[in-house]
PDB file of C-alpha atoms in Angstrom:
ATOM      1  CA  MET A 324      14.433 -11.353 -17.803  1.00  0.00           C
ATOM      2  CA  THR A 325      14.991 -14.466 -19.901  1.00  0.00           C
ATOM      3  CA  GLU A 326      17.420 -12.759 -22.238  1.00  0.00           C
ATOM      4  CA  ASP A 327      19.912 -11.990 -19.450  1.00  0.00           C
ATOM      5  CA  TRP A 328      19.389 -15.230 -17.530  1.00  0.00           C
ATOM      6  CA  GLN A 329      22.726 -16.958 -17.021  1.00  0.00           C
ATOM      7  CA  PRO A 330      22.774 -20.411 -18.644  1.00  0.00           C
ATOM      8  CA  SER A 331      24.221 -21.990 -15.480  1.00  0.00           C
ATOM      9  CA  LEU A 332      21.257 -20.796 -13.384  1.00  0.00           C
ATOM     10  CA  ALA A 333      17.954 -22.686 -13.576  1.00  0.00           C
ATOM     11  CA  ALA A 334      14.916 -20.426 -13.935  1.00  0.00           C
ATOM     12  CA  THR A 335      12.632 -22.932 -12.180  1.00  0.00           C
ATOM     13  CA  LYS A 336      14.532 -22.484  -8.894  1.00  0.00           C
ATOM     14  CA  VAL A 337      13.087 -18.993  -8.558  1.00  0.00           C
ATOM     15  CA  GLN A 338       9.462 -19.930  -9.177  1.00  0.00           C
ATOM     16  CA  PRO A 339       7.187 -20.597  -6.215  1.00  0.00           C
ATOM     17  CA  PRO A 340       5.852 -24.154  -6.310  1.00  0.00           C
ATOM     18  CA  VAL A 341       2.194 -24.685  -7.082  1.00  0.00           C
ATOM     19  CA  PRO A 342       0.319 -25.894  -4.003  1.00  0.00           C
ATOM     20  CA  PRO A 343      -1.068 -29.427  -4.260  1.00  0.00           C
ATOM     21  CA  ARG A 344      -4.680 -29.733  -5.421  1.00  0.00           C
ATOM     22  CA  HIS A 345      -5.716 -31.447  -2.202  1.00  0.00           C
ATOM     23  CA  LEU A 346      -4.014 -29.320   0.396  1.00  0.00           C
ATOM     24  CA  VAL A 347      -4.663 -29.964   4.061  1.00  0.00           C
ATOM     25  CA  GLN A 348      -5.227 -26.545   5.604  1.00  0.00           C
ATOM     26  CA  ARG A 349      -3.137 -25.873   8.675  1.00  0.00           C
ATOM     27  CA  SER A 350      -4.901 -22.742   9.827  1.00  0.00           C
ATOM     28  CA  ARG A 351      -2.929 -22.404  13.071  1.00  0.00           C
ATOM     29  CA  LEU A 352       0.325 -22.292  11.117  1.00  0.00           C
ATOM     30  CA  ASP A 353      -1.173 -20.007   8.455  1.00  0.00           C
ATOM     31  CA  ASP A 354      -2.309 -17.667  11.239  1.00  0.00           C
ATOM     32  CA  ALA A 355       1.192 -17.643  12.734  1.00  0.00           C
ATOM     33  CA  LEU A 356       2.653 -16.727   9.337  1.00  0.00           C
ATOM     34  CA  ASP A 357      -0.009 -14.045   8.792  1.00  0.00           C
ATOM     35  CA  SER A 358       0.742 -12.568  12.219  1.00  0.00           C
ATOM     36  CA  ALA A 359       4.451 -12.385  11.461  1.00  0.00           C
ATOM     37  CA  VAL A 360       3.810 -10.500   8.221  1.00  0.00           C
ATOM     38  CA  ALA A 361       1.338  -8.158   9.951  1.00  0.00           C
ATOM     39  CA  ALA A 362       3.927  -7.459  12.666  1.00  0.00           C
ATOM     40  CA  GLN A 363       6.482  -6.667   9.941  1.00  0.00           C
ATOM     41  CA  VAL A 364       9.195  -8.845  11.450  1.00  0.00           C
ATOM     42  CA  PRO A 365      12.063  -9.097   8.986  1.00  0.00           C
ATOM     43  CA  LEU A 366      12.644 -12.846   9.488  1.00  0.00           C
ATOM     44  CA  VAL A 367      10.219 -15.734   9.673  1.00  0.00           C
ATOM     45  CA  LEU A 368      11.940 -18.991  10.470  1.00  0.00           C
ATOM     46  CA  VAL A 369      10.026 -22.128   9.448  1.00  0.00           C
ATOM     47  CA  SER A 370      12.074 -24.929  10.969  1.00  0.00           C
ATOM     48  CA  ALA A 371      11.032 -28.598  11.009  1.00  0.00           C
ATOM     49  CA  PRO A 372      12.434 -32.054  10.155  1.00  0.00           C
ATOM     50  CA  ALA A 373      12.530 -33.467   6.639  1.00  0.00           C
ATOM     51  CA  GLY A 374       9.114 -34.410   5.280  1.00  0.00           C
ATOM     52  CA  SER A 375       7.187 -32.159   7.669  1.00  0.00           C
ATOM     53  CA  GLY A 376       5.646 -30.194   4.824  1.00  0.00           C
ATOM     54  CA  LYS A 377       7.471 -26.870   5.133  1.00  0.00           C
ATOM     55  CA  SER A 378       7.465 -26.200   1.385  1.00  0.00           C
ATOM     56  CA  THR A 379       3.843 -27.337   1.051  1.00  0.00           C
ATOM     57  CA  LEU A 380       2.812 -25.139   3.976  1.00  0.00           C
ATOM     58  CA  LEU A 381       4.518 -22.116   2.463  1.00  0.00           C
ATOM     59  CA  SER A 382       3.242 -22.664  -1.082  1.00  0.00           C
ATOM     60  CA  GLY A 383      -0.343 -23.031   0.186  1.00  0.00           C
ATOM     61  CA  TRP A 384      -0.036 -19.995   2.451  1.00  0.00           C
ATOM     62  CA  LEU A 385       1.550 -17.840  -0.254  1.00  0.00           C
ATOM     63  CA  ALA A 386      -1.278 -18.700  -2.652  1.00  0.00           C
ATOM     64  CA  THR A 387      -3.622 -16.805  -0.297  1.00  0.00           C
ATOM     65  CA  ARG A 388      -1.403 -13.761   0.203  1.00  0.00           C
ATOM     66  CA  PRO A 389      -1.697 -10.546  -1.840  1.00  0.00           C
ATOM     67  CA  GLU A 390       2.004  -9.616  -1.634  1.00  0.00           C
ATOM     68  CA  ALA A 391       4.603 -10.121  -4.311  1.00  0.00           C
ATOM     69  CA  VAL A 392       6.538 -13.344  -3.689  1.00  0.00           C
ATOM     70  CA  ALA A 393      10.191 -13.985  -4.490  1.00  0.00           C
ATOM     71  CA  TRP A 394      11.083 -17.666  -4.073  1.00  0.00           C
ATOM     72  CA  LEU A 395      14.465 -19.371  -4.095  1.00  0.00           C
ATOM     73  CA  GLN A 396      14.754 -23.153  -3.929  1.00  0.00           C
ATOM     74  CA  VAL A 397      18.254 -23.805  -2.559  1.00  0.00           C
ATOM     75  CA  GLU A 398      20.394 -26.754  -3.610  1.00  0.00           C
ATOM     76  CA  GLU A 399      23.819 -27.739  -2.261  1.00  0.00           C
ATOM     77  CA  PRO A 400      25.841 -25.877  -4.950  1.00  0.00           C
ATOM     78  CA  ASP A 401      24.050 -22.680  -3.917  1.00  0.00           C
ATOM     79  CA  SER A 402      26.327 -22.428  -0.868  1.00  0.00           C
ATOM     80  CA  ASP A 403      28.723 -20.589  -3.149  1.00  0.00           C
ATOM     81  CA  PRO A 404      28.157 -16.898  -2.297  1.00  0.00           C
ATOM     82  CA  ALA A 405      28.219 -15.675  -5.898  1.00  0.00           C
ATOM     83  CA  ARG A 406      25.709 -18.325  -6.915  1.00  0.00           C
ATOM     84  CA  PHE A 407      23.466 -17.780  -3.865  1.00  0.00           C
ATOM     85  CA  TRP A 408      23.273 -13.998  -4.293  1.00  0.00           C
ATOM     86  CA  SER A 409      22.810 -14.317  -8.069  1.00  0.00           C
ATOM     87  CA  TYR A 410      19.814 -16.563  -7.494  1.00  0.00           C
ATOM     88  CA  LEU A 411      18.382 -14.413  -4.708  1.00  0.00           C
ATOM     89  CA  VAL A 412      18.643 -11.240  -6.786  1.00  0.00           C
ATOM     90  CA  ARG A 413      17.026 -13.028  -9.718  1.00  0.00           C
ATOM     91  CA  ALA A 414      14.208 -14.282  -7.507  1.00  0.00           C
ATOM     92  CA  VAL A 415      13.483 -10.697  -6.481  1.00  0.00           C
ATOM     93  CA  GLY A 416      13.772  -9.582 -10.104  1.00  0.00           C
ATOM     94  CA  ARG A 417      11.272 -12.236 -11.163  1.00  0.00           C
ATOM     95  CA  ALA A 418       8.786 -11.164  -8.495  1.00  0.00           C
ATOM     96  CA  LEU A 419       9.255  -7.439  -9.130  1.00  0.00           C
ATOM     97  CA  PRO A 420      10.525  -6.892 -12.680  1.00  0.00           C
ATOM     98  CA  ASP A 421      10.227  -3.103 -12.402  1.00  0.00           C
ATOM     99  CA  LEU A 422      12.598  -2.935  -9.430  1.00  0.00           C
ATOM    100  CA  LEU A 423      15.706  -3.265 -11.634  1.00  0.00           C
ATOM    101  CA  VAL A 424      17.691  -5.491  -9.283  1.00  0.00           C
ATOM    102  CA  LEU A 425      19.497  -7.528 -11.943  1.00  0.00           C
ATOM    103  CA  ASP A 426      22.183  -4.875 -12.363  1.00  0.00           C
ATOM    104  CA  LEU A 427      23.265  -5.569  -8.758  1.00  0.00           C
ATOM    105  CA  MET A 428      25.156  -8.670  -9.826  1.00  0.00           C
ATOM    106  CA  LEU A 429      28.116  -7.037 -11.494  1.00  0.00           C
ATOM    107  CA  PRO A 430      31.116  -9.258 -12.238  1.00  0.00           C
ATOM    108  CA  GLU A 431      33.356  -7.375  -9.800  1.00  0.00           C
ATOM    109  CA  VAL A 432      30.888  -7.904  -6.940  1.00  0.00           C
ATOM    110  CA  ASN A 433      31.603 -11.664  -7.060  1.00  0.00           C
ATOM    111  CA  GLY A 434      28.818 -12.451  -4.618  1.00  0.00           C
ATOM    112  CA  GLU A 435      30.414 -10.706  -1.647  1.00  0.00           C
ATOM    113  CA  ASP A 436      27.760  -9.866   0.917  1.00  0.00           C
ATOM    114  CA  ALA A 437      29.488  -6.562   1.774  1.00  0.00           C
ATOM    115  CA  SER A 438      28.604  -5.318  -1.717  1.00  0.00           C
ATOM    116  CA  VAL A 439      25.424  -7.186  -2.595  1.00  0.00           C
ATOM    117  CA  VAL A 440      23.451  -6.843   0.659  1.00  0.00           C
ATOM    118  CA  PRO A 441      23.523  -3.025   0.957  1.00  0.00           C
ATOM    119  CA  ALA A 442      22.753  -2.661  -2.759  1.00  0.00           C
ATOM    120  CA  LEU A 443      19.846  -5.120  -2.485  1.00  0.00           C
ATOM    121  CA  VAL A 444      18.534  -3.432   0.673  1.00  0.00           C
ATOM    122  CA  ASN A 445      18.666  -0.040  -1.027  1.00  0.00           C
ATOM    123  CA  ARG A 446      16.576  -1.368  -3.928  1.00  0.00           C
ATOM    124  CA  LEU A 447      14.139  -3.145  -1.618  1.00  0.00           C
ATOM    125  CA  SER A 448      13.665   0.034   0.424  1.00  0.00           C
ATOM    126  CA  GLU A 449      12.234   1.650  -2.740  1.00  0.00           C
ATOM    127  CA  LEU A 450       9.350  -0.822  -2.855  1.00  0.00           C
ATOM    128  CA  PRO A 451       5.890   0.729  -2.769  1.00  0.00           C
ATOM    129  CA  GLN A 452       4.413  -2.654  -1.785  1.00  0.00           C
ATOM    130  CA  ARG A 453       5.234  -5.598   0.485  1.00  0.00           C
ATOM    131  CA  LEU A 454       7.483  -8.430  -0.639  1.00  0.00           C
ATOM    132  CA  LEU A 455       7.693 -11.921   0.803  1.00  0.00           C
ATOM    133  CA  LEU A 456      11.158 -13.311   0.079  1.00  0.00           C
ATOM    134  CA  VAL A 457      11.238 -17.086   0.637  1.00  0.00           C
ATOM    135  CA  VAL A 458      14.384 -19.208   0.730  1.00  0.00           C
ATOM    136  CA  ASP A 459      13.444 -22.889   0.833  1.00  0.00           C
ATOM    137  CA  ASP A 460      15.834 -25.596   2.081  1.00  0.00           C
ATOM    138  CA  TYR A 461      18.155 -23.017   3.645  1.00  0.00           C
ATOM    139  CA  HIS A 462      19.769 -25.829   5.688  1.00  0.00           C
ATOM    140  CA  LEU A 463      21.680 -26.811   2.532  1.00  0.00           C
ATOM    141  CA  VAL A 464      23.705 -23.590   2.749  1.00  0.00           C
ATOM    142  CA  ASP A 465      26.949 -24.320   4.568  1.00  0.00           C
ATOM    143  CA  ASP A 466      29.085 -21.298   3.719  1.00  0.00           C
ATOM    144  CA  ASP A 467      29.614 -18.826   6.562  1.00  0.00           C
ATOM    145  CA  ARG A 468      29.839 -15.952   4.073  1.00  0.00           C
ATOM    146  CA  VAL A 469      26.290 -16.652   2.884  1.00  0.00           C
ATOM    147  CA  HIS A 470      25.037 -16.963   6.471  1.00  0.00           C
ATOM    148  CA  ARG A 471      26.741 -13.703   7.403  1.00  0.00           C
ATOM    149  CA  GLY A 472      25.190 -11.966   4.394  1.00  0.00           C
ATOM    150  CA  VAL A 473      21.681 -13.287   5.066  1.00  0.00           C
ATOM    151  CA  GLU A 474      21.946 -12.257   8.714  1.00  0.00           C
ATOM    152  CA  ARG A 475      23.056  -8.795   7.562  1.00  0.00           C
ATOM    153  CA  LEU A 476      20.077  -8.709   5.197  1.00  0.00           C
ATOM    154  CA  VAL A 477      17.812  -9.409   8.187  1.00  0.00           C
ATOM    155  CA  ASP A 478      19.511  -6.627  10.181  1.00  0.00           C
ATOM    156  CA  LEU A 479      19.065  -4.086   7.376  1.00  0.00           C
ATOM    157  CA  CYS A 480      15.739  -5.373   6.050  1.00  0.00           C
ATOM    158  CA  PRO A 481      13.256  -2.634   5.106  1.00  0.00           C
ATOM    159  CA  SER A 482       9.879  -2.829   6.841  1.00  0.00           C
ATOM    160  CA  GLN A 483       8.015  -3.776   3.652  1.00  0.00           C
ATOM    161  CA  VAL A 484      10.067  -6.978   3.206  1.00  0.00           C
ATOM    162  CA  THR A 485       9.711 -10.250   5.113  1.00  0.00           C
ATOM    163  CA  LEU A 486      12.374 -12.906   4.632  1.00  0.00           C
ATOM    164  CA  VAL A 487      11.040 -16.442   5.171  1.00  0.00           C
ATOM    165  CA  LEU A 488      13.615 -19.195   5.664  1.00  0.00           C
ATOM    166  CA  ALA A 489      12.401 -22.801   5.463  1.00  0.00           C
ATOM    167  CA  THR A 490      14.993 -25.092   7.005  1.00  0.00           C
ATOM    168  CA  ARG A 491      15.524 -28.355   8.845  1.00  0.00           C
ATOM    169  CA  VAL A 492      17.854 -26.729  11.375  1.00  0.00           C
ATOM    170  CA  ASP A 493      18.109 -23.205  12.716  1.00  0.00           C
ATOM    171  CA  PRO A 494      20.639 -21.134  10.790  1.00  0.00           C
ATOM    172  CA  PRO A 495      23.842 -20.097  12.569  1.00  0.00           C
ATOM    173  CA  PHE A 496      22.528 -16.583  13.207  1.00  0.00           C
ATOM    174  CA  ARG A 497      22.373 -14.811  16.516  1.00  0.00           C
ATOM    175  CA  ILE A 498      18.762 -15.973  16.904  1.00  0.00           C
ATOM    176  CA  GLY A 499      18.631 -14.998  20.582  1.00  0.00           C
ATOM    177  CA  ARG A 500      19.454 -11.415  19.696  1.00  0.00           C
ATOM    178  CA  LEU A 501      16.781 -11.401  16.994  1.00  0.00           C
ATOM    179  CA  ARG A 502      14.240 -12.819  19.469  1.00  0.00           C
ATOM    180  CA  VAL A 503      14.992 -10.191  22.111  1.00  0.00           C
ATOM    181  CA  ARG A 504      14.641  -7.428  19.524  1.00  0.00           C
ATOM    182  CA  GLY A 505      11.385  -8.850  18.173  1.00  0.00           C
ATOM    183  CA  ARG A 506      12.895  -9.313  14.700  1.00  0.00           C
ATOM    184  CA  VAL A 507      12.107 -12.999  14.215  1.00  0.00           C
ATOM    185  CA  ALA A 508       8.955 -15.105  14.222  1.00  0.00           C
ATOM    186  CA  GLU A 509       9.331 -18.872  14.463  1.00  0.00           C
ATOM    187  CA  VAL A 510       7.020 -21.556  13.118  1.00  0.00           C
TER     188      VAL A 510
END
């Protein structure tokens, strides 16, 4: 994957952080996350104020999970749809190199969710195993096109994939609809 990594994209943004050596176990929260994965909800929303330990919670929890983990650490420039979807596809490609997702980011796609999301969902539906797809600091995304695409990804999400969004504020999705349909777990 390194040979086709775009120079403007940082490889460390798609690596899960290493949990701290002295991690305070929050078993109630770990249990809530475990339950969401067991229930195969497509979206787990981890929403809390700055400094609450969302990233630490997730890195510690993921270290105990057997599933493949794709991680994306969002920064403000990642609100650009082409950049966001490039990173997300590369995060999946890093977690599952045999899935061949990197060819999804063709130049003519230009990050448009109408092209990328169905193609990504089709590849993810081929997975023989579970995948936990984590997007950390999702609150930094402020482009409606990215939000629309991520919400579409949740709608189309295959049962073997769980999308975990760590954020300071709830995303502008139709959360009520997801709640009623049992398609979101909230921590």
